[in-house]
PDB file of C-alpha atoms in Angstrom:
ATOM      1  CA  MET A 523     -31.474  16.890 -43.910  1.00 45.00           C
ATOM      2  CA  LYS A 524     -30.462  13.200 -43.546  1.00 57.00           C
ATOM      3  CA  ARG A 525     -30.818  11.939 -40.012  1.00 70.00           C
ATOM      4  CA  ARG A 526     -27.885   9.887 -38.924  1.00 90.00           C
ATOM      5  CA  ILE A 527     -29.415   8.262 -35.862  1.00 96.00           C
ATOM      6  CA  GLY A 528     -32.501   5.973 -35.792  1.00 97.00           C
ATOM      7  CA  CYS A 529     -34.595   4.962 -32.818  1.00 96.00           C
ATOM      8  CA  VAL A 530     -37.889   3.293 -31.971  1.00 92.00           C
ATOM      9  CA  PRO A 531     -40.773   5.633 -30.976  1.00 90.00           C
ATOM     10  CA  TYR A 532     -41.533   3.850 -27.731  1.00 89.00           C
ATOM     11  CA  LEU A 533     -41.697   5.231 -24.175  1.00 90.00           C
ATOM     12  CA  ASN A 534     -38.881   2.894 -23.039  1.00 92.00           C
ATOM     13  CA  ALA A 535     -36.404   4.430 -25.456  1.00 95.00           C
ATOM     14  CA  ARG A 536     -36.836   8.103 -24.441  1.00 95.00           C
ATOM     15  CA  PRO A 537     -34.173   8.061 -21.666  1.00 96.00           C
ATOM     16  CA  LEU A 538     -31.636   6.987 -24.310  1.00 97.00           C
ATOM     17  CA  ILE A 539     -32.184   9.989 -26.657  1.00 97.00           C
ATOM     18  CA  TYR A 540     -32.873  12.756 -24.187  1.00 96.00           C
ATOM     19  CA  GLY A 541     -32.198  16.082 -25.894  1.00 95.00           C
ATOM     20  CA  LEU A 542     -31.553  14.524 -29.297  1.00 95.00           C
ATOM     21  CA  GLU A 543     -35.245  14.073 -30.393  1.00 92.00           C
ATOM     22  CA  ASP A 544     -34.888  16.528 -33.322  1.00 92.00           C
ATOM     23  CA  GLU A 545     -31.975  14.554 -34.758  1.00 92.00           C
ATOM     24  CA  ILE A 546     -33.650  11.176 -34.703  1.00 95.00           C
ATOM     25  CA  LEU A 547     -35.458   9.098 -37.435  1.00 94.00           C
ATOM     26  CA  PHE A 548     -38.196   7.347 -35.591  1.00 95.00           C
ATOM     27  CA  GLU A 549     -39.443   3.943 -36.845  1.00 92.00           C
ATOM     28  CA  HIS A 550     -40.750   0.636 -35.533  1.00 87.00           C
ATOM     29  CA  PRO A 551     -38.136  -1.980 -34.945  1.00 84.00           C
ATOM     30  CA  VAL A 552     -38.274  -3.960 -38.254  1.00 84.00           C
ATOM     31  CA  PRO A 553     -38.358  -0.901 -40.577  1.00 89.00           C
ATOM     32  CA  LEU A 554     -35.699   0.761 -38.494  1.00 92.00           C
ATOM     33  CA  ALA A 555     -33.417  -2.272 -38.811  1.00 90.00           C
ATOM     34  CA  GLU A 556     -34.058  -2.137 -42.640  1.00 91.00           C
ATOM     35  CA  SER A 557     -33.071   1.587 -42.536  1.00 93.00           C
ATOM     36  CA  LEU A 558     -29.769   0.770 -40.904  1.00 94.00           C
ATOM     37  CA  HIS A 559     -29.106  -2.113 -43.306  1.00 90.00           C
ATOM     38  CA  ARG A 560     -29.855   0.090 -46.293  1.00 92.00           C
ATOM     39  CA  GLY A 561     -27.742   2.961 -45.007  1.00 92.00           C
ATOM     40  CA  ARG A 562     -30.616   5.400 -44.488  1.00 93.00           C
ATOM     41  CA  VAL A 563     -29.235   5.933 -40.924  1.00 95.00           C
ATOM     42  CA  GLU A 564     -25.687   5.332 -39.729  1.00 95.00           C
ATOM     43  CA  ILE A 565     -26.402   4.060 -36.198  1.00 97.00           C
ATOM     44  CA  ALA A 566     -29.766   2.775 -34.798  1.00 97.00           C
ATOM     45  CA  LEU A 567     -31.314   1.312 -31.753  1.00 96.00           C
ATOM     46  CA  VAL A 568     -32.300  -2.044 -33.291  1.00 93.00           C
ATOM     47  CA  PRO A 569     -33.542  -5.320 -32.032  1.00 91.00           C
ATOM     48  CA  VAL A 570     -30.736  -7.733 -31.146  1.00 93.00           C
ATOM     49  CA  ALA A 571     -32.029 -10.157 -33.758  1.00 91.00           C
ATOM     50  CA  GLU A 572     -30.713  -7.804 -36.382  1.00 90.00           C
ATOM     51  CA  ILE A 573     -27.226  -8.479 -34.999  1.00 89.00           C
ATOM     52  CA  PHE A 574     -27.871 -12.172 -35.424  1.00 88.00           C
ATOM     53  CA  GLU A 575     -28.767 -11.623 -39.130  1.00 86.00           C
ATOM     54  CA  HIS A 576     -25.846  -9.203 -39.793  1.00 84.00           C
ATOM     55  CA  PRO A 577     -22.935 -10.357 -37.590  1.00 81.00           C
ATOM     56  CA  GLY A 578     -20.713  -7.667 -38.995  1.00 85.00           C
ATOM     57  CA  TYR A 579     -22.450  -4.943 -37.025  1.00 91.00           C
ATOM     58  CA  ARG A 580     -20.654  -3.343 -34.088  1.00 92.00           C
ATOM     59  CA  ILE A 581     -22.364  -2.513 -30.877  1.00 94.00           C
ATOM     60  CA  LEU A 582     -22.068   0.664 -28.836  1.00 95.00           C
ATOM     61  CA  ASP A 583     -21.031  -0.389 -25.381  1.00 94.00           C
ATOM     62  CA  GLY A 584     -22.906   1.081 -22.405  1.00 92.00           C
ATOM     63  CA  PRO A 585     -26.602   1.913 -23.167  1.00 95.00           C
ATOM     64  CA  CYS A 586     -29.199  -0.627 -24.282  1.00 96.00           C
ATOM     65  CA  ILE A 587     -32.838  -1.575 -23.668  1.00 96.00           C
ATOM     66  CA  GLY A 588     -33.126  -4.614 -21.429  1.00 97.00           C
ATOM     67  CA  SER A 589     -34.729  -6.076 -18.310  1.00 97.00           C
ATOM     68  CA  HIS A 590     -33.778  -8.196 -15.376  1.00 96.00           C
ATOM     69  CA  GLY A 591     -37.117  -9.721 -14.581  1.00 96.00           C
ATOM     70  CA  GLU A 592     -40.578  -8.353 -15.337  1.00 96.00           C
ATOM     71  CA  VAL A 593     -40.426  -5.983 -18.385  1.00 96.00           C
ATOM     72  CA  LYS A 594     -44.165  -5.173 -18.537  1.00 94.00           C
ATOM     73  CA  SER A 595     -44.136  -4.241 -22.247  1.00 92.00           C
ATOM     74  CA  VAL A 596     -43.276  -7.656 -23.920  1.00 94.00           C
ATOM     75  CA  PHE A 597     -45.762 -10.387 -23.101  1.00 96.00           C
ATOM     76  CA  LEU A 598     -47.876 -13.143 -24.334  1.00 97.00           C
ATOM     77  CA  ALA A 599     -51.619 -12.516 -23.526  1.00 96.00           C
ATOM     78  CA  HIS A 600     -53.584 -15.734 -23.148  1.00 97.00           C
ATOM     79  CA  GLN A 601     -56.872 -16.997 -21.858  1.00 96.00           C
ATOM     80  CA  LYS A 602     -56.220 -20.752 -21.709  1.00 96.00           C
ATOM     81  CA  PRO A 603     -53.164 -22.135 -19.887  1.00 96.00           C
ATOM     82  CA  LEU A 604     -49.966 -21.953 -22.018  1.00 97.00           C
ATOM     83  CA  ASP A 605     -49.854 -25.722 -22.542  1.00 96.00           C
ATOM     84  CA  GLN A 606     -53.370 -25.581 -23.975  1.00 97.00           C
ATOM     85  CA  LEU A 607     -52.722 -23.004 -26.619  1.00 96.00           C
ATOM     86  CA  GLU A 608     -52.950 -24.154 -30.205  1.00 97.00           C
ATOM     87  CA  ARG A 609     -51.589 -21.003 -31.771  1.00 97.00           C
ATOM     88  CA  VAL A 610     -49.596 -17.907 -30.877  1.00 97.00           C
ATOM     89  CA  ALA A 611     -50.074 -14.691 -32.881  1.00 96.00           C
ATOM     90  CA  VAL A 612     -46.784 -12.924 -32.930  1.00 92.00           C
ATOM     91  CA  ASP A 613     -46.120  -9.188 -33.519  1.00 80.00           C
ATOM     92  CA  PHE A 614     -43.257  -9.397 -36.092  1.00 76.00           C
ATOM     93  CA  ARG A 615     -42.493  -5.686 -35.769  1.00 72.00           C
ATOM     94  CA  SER A 616     -39.877  -6.896 -33.324  1.00 75.00           C
ATOM     95  CA  LYS A 617     -37.847  -9.858 -34.541  1.00 85.00           C
ATOM     96  CA  THR A 618     -36.237 -10.146 -31.156  1.00 92.00           C
ATOM     97  CA  SER A 619     -39.437 -10.628 -29.203  1.00 92.00           C
ATOM     98  CA  ALA A 620     -40.811 -12.977 -31.823  1.00 92.00           C
ATOM     99  CA  LEU A 621     -37.715 -15.158 -31.338  1.00 94.00           C
ATOM    100  CA  LEU A 622     -37.862 -14.873 -27.510  1.00 97.00           C
ATOM    101  CA  VAL A 623     -41.396 -16.153 -27.247  1.00 97.00           C
ATOM    102  CA  ARG A 624     -40.407 -19.150 -29.329  1.00 95.00           C
ATOM    103  CA  VAL A 625     -37.283 -19.741 -27.301  1.00 97.00           C
ATOM    104  CA  LEU A 626     -39.249 -19.626 -24.076  1.00 98.00           C
ATOM    105  CA  LEU A 627     -42.061 -21.863 -25.231  1.00 97.00           C
ATOM    106  CA  GLU A 628     -40.175 -24.345 -27.361  1.00 95.00           C
ATOM    107  CA  GLN A 629     -36.674 -24.456 -25.850  1.00 94.00           C
ATOM    108  CA  PHE A 630     -37.519 -24.016 -22.186  1.00 96.00           C
ATOM    109  CA  ALA A 631     -41.160 -25.006 -21.750  1.00 96.00           C
ATOM    110  CA  GLY A 632     -41.270 -27.820 -24.368  1.00 96.00           C
ATOM    111  CA  LEU A 633     -44.498 -26.478 -25.989  1.00 96.00           C
ATOM    112  CA  THR A 634     -45.117 -26.439 -29.723  1.00 94.00           C
ATOM    113  CA  PRO A 635     -47.971 -24.096 -30.680  1.00 96.00           C
ATOM    114  CA  HIS A 636     -48.355 -22.881 -34.261  1.00 96.00           C
ATOM    115  CA  PHE A 637     -46.753 -19.374 -34.681  1.00 95.00           C
ATOM    116  CA  ALA A 638     -48.498 -16.934 -37.020  1.00 93.00           C
ATOM    117  CA  ALA A 639     -48.383 -13.183 -37.690  1.00 91.00           C
ATOM    118  CA  TYR A 640     -50.579 -11.025 -35.401  1.00 89.00           C
ATOM    119  CA  GLU A 641     -53.321  -9.226 -37.191  1.00 87.00           C
ATOM    120  CA  GLU A 642     -54.186  -5.949 -35.552  1.00 81.00           C
ATOM    121  CA  GLY A 643     -57.904  -5.489 -34.911  1.00 81.00           C
ATOM    122  CA  ARG A 644     -58.679  -9.149 -35.237  1.00 87.00           C
ATOM    123  CA  GLU A 645     -60.604 -10.942 -32.421  1.00 87.00           C
ATOM    124  CA  TYR A 646     -58.715 -14.071 -31.323  1.00 92.00           C
ATOM    125  CA  GLY A 647     -60.365 -16.993 -29.598  1.00 93.00           C
ATOM    126  CA  PRO A 648     -59.126 -18.535 -26.219  1.00 95.00           C
ATOM    127  CA  GLU A 649     -57.118 -21.197 -28.137  1.00 96.00           C
ATOM    128  CA  THR A 650     -54.811 -18.416 -29.401  1.00 97.00           C
ATOM    129  CA  GLY A 651     -52.194 -16.428 -27.394  1.00 96.00           C
ATOM    130  CA  VAL A 652     -51.210 -13.041 -28.631  1.00 95.00           C
ATOM    131  CA  MET A 653     -47.705 -11.570 -28.221  1.00 94.00           C
ATOM    132  CA  LEU A 654     -47.502  -7.769 -27.933  1.00 92.00           C
ATOM    133  CA  ILE A 655     -44.662  -5.362 -27.518  1.00 89.00           C
ATOM    134  CA  GLY A 656     -43.889  -1.773 -26.685  1.00 85.00           C
ATOM    135  CA  ASP A 657     -46.558   0.932 -26.171  1.00 85.00           C
ATOM    136  CA  GLN A 658     -49.156  -1.274 -27.747  1.00 87.00           C
ATOM    137  CA  ALA A 659     -48.586  -3.877 -25.081  1.00 90.00           C
ATOM    138  CA  LEU A 660     -48.729  -1.300 -22.362  1.00 89.00           C
ATOM    139  CA  ALA A 661     -52.042   0.000 -23.663  1.00 89.00           C
ATOM    140  CA  PHE A 662     -53.418  -3.591 -23.706  1.00 90.00           C
ATOM    141  CA  ALA A 663     -52.320  -4.185 -20.144  1.00 90.00           C
ATOM    142  CA  PHE A 664     -54.114  -0.976 -19.048  1.00 87.00           C
ATOM    143  CA  SER A 665     -57.320  -1.863 -20.859  1.00 88.00           C
ATOM    144  CA  ASN A 666     -58.934  -3.898 -18.069  1.00 82.00           C
ATOM    145  CA  THR A 667     -58.254  -7.055 -20.049  1.00 87.00           C
ATOM    146  CA  THR A 668     -59.166 -10.427 -18.518  1.00 89.00           C
ATOM    147  CA  HIS A 669     -56.244 -12.116 -20.233  1.00 93.00           C
ATOM    148  CA  GLN A 670     -53.366 -13.484 -18.243  1.00 96.00           C
ATOM    149  CA  LEU A 671     -50.021 -11.878 -19.230  1.00 96.00           C
ATOM    150  CA  TYR A 672     -46.964 -14.099 -19.612  1.00 98.00           C
ATOM    151  CA  ASP A 673     -44.238 -11.560 -19.167  1.00 97.00           C
ATOM    152  CA  LEU A 674     -41.259 -12.636 -21.435  1.00 98.00           C
ATOM    153  CA  GLY A 675     -38.705 -10.721 -19.383  1.00 97.00           C
ATOM    154  CA  SER A 676     -39.863 -12.567 -16.164  1.00 98.00           C
ATOM    155  CA  ALA A 677     -39.828 -15.894 -17.976  1.00 98.00           C
ATOM    156  CA  TRP A 678     -36.310 -15.443 -19.299  1.00 98.00           C
ATOM    157  CA  LYS A 679     -35.021 -14.527 -15.792  1.00 97.00           C
ATOM    158  CA  GLN A 680     -36.781 -17.517 -14.316  1.00 97.00           C
ATOM    159  CA  TYR A 681     -35.189 -19.951 -16.799  1.00 97.00           C
ATOM    160  CA  THR A 682     -31.698 -18.417 -17.057  1.00 98.00           C
ATOM    161  CA  GLY A 683     -31.129 -16.130 -14.107  1.00 97.00           C
ATOM    162  CA  LEU A 684     -29.730 -13.519 -16.502  1.00 98.00           C
ATOM    163  CA  PRO A 685     -30.915 -10.189 -17.809  1.00 97.00           C
ATOM    164  CA  PHE A 686     -32.416  -9.989 -21.290  1.00 98.00           C
ATOM    165  CA  VAL A 687     -31.333  -7.397 -23.890  1.00 97.00           C
ATOM    166  CA  TYR A 688     -33.965  -6.348 -26.480  1.00 95.00           C
ATOM    167  CA  ALA A 689     -32.245  -3.592 -28.372  1.00 94.00           C
ATOM    168  CA  VAL A 690     -28.824  -2.132 -28.758  1.00 96.00           C
ATOM    169  CA  TRP A 691     -27.171   0.767 -30.620  1.00 97.00           C
ATOM    170  CA  ALA A 692     -25.727  -0.891 -33.757  1.00 96.00           C
ATOM    171  CA  MET A 693     -23.714   0.378 -36.640  1.00 94.00           C
ATOM    172  CA  PRO A 694     -21.879  -0.993 -39.743  1.00 92.00           C
ATOM    173  CA  PRO A 695     -18.083  -1.662 -39.328  1.00 90.00           C
ATOM    174  CA  HIS A 696     -17.076   1.514 -41.259  1.00 90.00           C
ATOM    175  CA  PHE A 697     -18.969   3.838 -38.914  1.00 92.00           C
ATOM    176  CA  ASP A 698     -16.436   5.120 -36.337  1.00 90.00           C
ATOM    177  CA  ASP A 699     -17.614   8.537 -35.188  1.00 92.00           C
ATOM    178  CA  GLU A 700     -16.487   9.166 -31.651  1.00 93.00           C
ATOM    179  CA  LYS A 701     -18.570  12.381 -31.474  1.00 94.00           C
ATOM    180  CA  THR A 702     -21.728  10.368 -32.147  1.00 94.00           C
ATOM    181  CA  PHE A 703     -20.721   7.783 -29.609  1.00 95.00           C
ATOM    182  CA  LEU A 704     -20.138  10.432 -26.967  1.00 95.00           C
ATOM    183  CA  LYS A 705     -23.402  12.187 -27.851  1.00 95.00           C
ATOM    184  CA  LEU A 706     -25.413   8.960 -27.379  1.00 96.00           C
ATOM    185  CA  ARG A 707     -23.740   8.151 -24.109  1.00 96.00           C
ATOM    186  CA  ARG A 708     -24.392  11.662 -22.797  1.00 96.00           C
ATOM    187  CA  ALA A 709     -27.968  11.453 -23.885  1.00 97.00           C
ATOM    188  CA  TRP A 710     -28.365   8.284 -21.876  1.00 96.00           C
ATOM    189  CA  GLN A 711     -26.802   9.897 -18.775  1.00 95.00           C
ATOM    190  CA  ASP A 712     -28.974  13.015 -19.319  1.00 97.00           C
ATOM    191  CA  GLY A 713     -32.117  10.937 -19.741  1.00 95.00           C
ATOM    192  CA  TRP A 714     -31.526   9.133 -16.540  1.00 94.00           C
ATOM    193  CA  ALA A 715     -30.821  12.378 -14.755  1.00 95.00           C
ATOM    194  CA  HIS A 716     -34.020  13.909 -16.140  1.00 96.00           C
ATOM    195  CA  ARG A 717     -36.208  10.773 -15.776  1.00 93.00           C
ATOM    196  CA  GLU A 718     -38.845  12.747 -13.845  1.00 94.00           C
ATOM    197  CA  GLN A 719     -39.220  15.176 -16.717  1.00 95.00           C
ATOM    198  CA  ILE A 720     -39.660  12.147 -19.099  1.00 94.00           C
ATOM    199  CA  VAL A 721     -42.260  10.657 -16.716  1.00 93.00           C
ATOM    200  CA  ALA A 722     -44.095  14.002 -16.566  1.00 93.00           C
ATOM    201  CA  ALA A 723     -44.078  14.622 -20.364  1.00 91.00           C
ATOM    202  CA  ASP A 724     -46.112  11.533 -21.149  1.00 88.00           C
ATOM    203  CA  GLN A 725     -49.742  11.544 -20.084  1.00 86.00           C
ATOM    204  CA  ARG A 726     -50.613   7.877 -20.815  1.00 86.00           C
ATOM    205  CA  PHE A 727     -51.147   5.247 -18.187  1.00 88.00           C
ATOM    206  CA  THR A 728     -50.359   6.737 -14.709  1.00 89.00           C
ATOM    207  CA  ALA A 729     -47.373   8.689 -13.487  1.00 91.00           C
ATOM    208  CA  ASP A 730     -46.479   6.043 -10.949  1.00 93.00           C
ATOM    209  CA  PHE A 731     -46.561   3.342 -13.544  1.00 92.00           C
ATOM    210  CA  ARG A 732     -44.400   5.401 -15.986  1.00 92.00           C
ATOM    211  CA  ARG A 733     -41.900   6.062 -13.265  1.00 94.00           C
ATOM    212  CA  ARG A 734     -41.613   2.389 -12.187  1.00 93.00           C
ATOM    213  CA  TYR A 735     -41.569   1.227 -15.784  1.00 94.00           C
ATOM    214  CA  LEU A 736     -38.633   3.507 -16.750  1.00 93.00           C
ATOM    215  CA  THR A 737     -36.651   3.072 -13.495  1.00 93.00           C
ATOM    216  CA  GLU A 738     -37.353  -0.524 -12.474  1.00 94.00           C
ATOM    217  CA  SER A 739     -38.684  -2.576 -15.337  1.00 95.00           C
ATOM    218  CA  ILE A 740     -36.395  -1.292 -18.089  1.00 96.00           C
ATOM    219  CA  ARG A 741     -32.700  -1.671 -17.529  1.00 96.00           C
ATOM    220  CA  TYR A 742     -30.390   0.524 -19.685  1.00 96.00           C
ATOM    221  CA  ASP A 743     -26.949  -0.779 -18.774  1.00 94.00           C
ATOM    222  CA  LEU A 744     -25.298  -3.217 -21.123  1.00 94.00           C
ATOM    223  CA  ASN A 745     -23.181  -4.699 -18.279  1.00 94.00           C
ATOM    224  CA  GLU A 746     -21.346  -8.038 -18.241  1.00 94.00           C
ATOM    225  CA  ASP A 747     -24.366 -10.072 -17.100  1.00 96.00           C
ATOM    226  CA  ALA A 748     -26.563  -8.491 -19.875  1.00 95.00           C
ATOM    227  CA  LYS A 749     -23.905  -9.482 -22.376  1.00 94.00           C
ATOM    228  CA  LYS A 750     -23.984 -13.052 -21.071  1.00 95.00           C
ATOM    229  CA  GLY A 751     -27.708 -13.109 -21.487  1.00 96.00           C
ATOM    230  CA  LEU A 752     -27.383 -11.761 -24.946  1.00 95.00           C
ATOM    231  CA  ALA A 753     -24.879 -14.498 -25.935  1.00 93.00           C
ATOM    232  CA  LEU A 754     -27.078 -17.203 -24.410  1.00 95.00           C
ATOM    233  CA  PHE A 755     -30.123 -15.906 -26.331  1.00 96.00           C
ATOM    234  CA  TYR A 756     -28.100 -16.098 -29.549  1.00 94.00           C
ATOM    235  CA  ARG A 757     -27.109 -19.698 -28.931  1.00 93.00           C
ATOM    236  CA  LYS A 758     -30.641 -20.708 -28.010  1.00 95.00           C
ATOM    237  CA  THR A 759     -31.916 -19.028 -31.199  1.00 94.00           C
ATOM    238  CA  CYS A 760     -29.367 -20.911 -33.276  1.00 92.00           C
ATOM    239  CA  GLU A 761     -30.325 -24.221 -31.653  1.00 92.00           C
ATOM    240  CA  MET A 762     -34.041 -23.489 -32.327  1.00 91.00           C
ATOM    241  CA  THR A 763     -33.578 -22.514 -35.979  1.00 86.00           C
ATOM    242  CA  GLY A 764     -30.909 -25.138 -36.734  1.00 87.00           C
ATOM    243  CA  THR A 765     -28.350 -22.502 -37.800  1.00 85.00           C
ATOM    244  CA  ALA A 766     -24.671 -22.544 -36.957  1.00 80.00           C
ATOM    245  CA  ALA A 767     -23.638 -20.024 -34.340  1.00 79.00           C
ATOM    246  CA  GLU A 768     -20.902 -17.716 -35.615  1.00 79.00           C
ATOM    247  CA  SER A 769     -18.032 -16.892 -33.410  1.00 72.00           C
ATOM    248  CA  GLY A 770     -17.327 -13.292 -32.506  1.00 70.00           C
ATOM    249  CA  VAL A 771     -20.804 -12.011 -33.081  1.00 71.00           C
ATOM    250  CA  PHE A 772     -20.741 -10.050 -29.838  1.00 70.00           C
ATOM    251  CA  ASN A 773     -17.111  -9.233 -29.641  1.00 65.00           C
ATOM    252  CA  SER A 774     -17.248  -5.959 -31.527  1.00 73.00           C
ATOM    253  CA  TYR A 775     -18.184  -3.416 -28.942  1.00 82.00           C
ATOM    254  CA  VAL A 776     -17.059   0.234 -29.208  1.00 87.00           C
TER     255      VAL A 776
END
């Protein structure tokens, strides 16, 4: 049976799909975005960078994955001070976070390290910072590491004063299924109402951390401030990459 809905397999997404797990195609951000683009799913929780690349997508208003300050699961791990880093190894499984770390370092901090793809299992020296996302980032933070963690959500809030949006429910223009929209909004409401069950169902890290992560670090409401942060990130990304910003990219909410 073809699954119409795609989602990332991370802890932070579980409150958005509560009760729908059997209907979901689970993939990491980049292949999930490809599945949406190729029509293997009809609506998916994709990195916002996918919207930048395909401005025709529409966005489901209401639920998202965002932060308004420290996010805890998207960071740059480093041993030397940021201004002494020669390289940054980037996890390209999320195009959004890969762009965000560049915007923060280049656009806001005025730093120009060399960016390269992160190689899992490789030992990096102190001259290289490593960007990690999702559950892999959480596991690293809980590994008694001596690295400093430059939290990208905190840095964005420090520079802009706005929330940051990492992922949204996106769909092609022809997809207009009110039942699916209602189903996803209800799942978000049910997930929030059952957050203690979600916390208890996962045995990694600690229960207190899982609770604070899902209720404080991650913000699920695509409100007006979040939309302003999203639009600013798009403009900063266009400035950094030298591409022209298209009008109306974030006007198609349903």
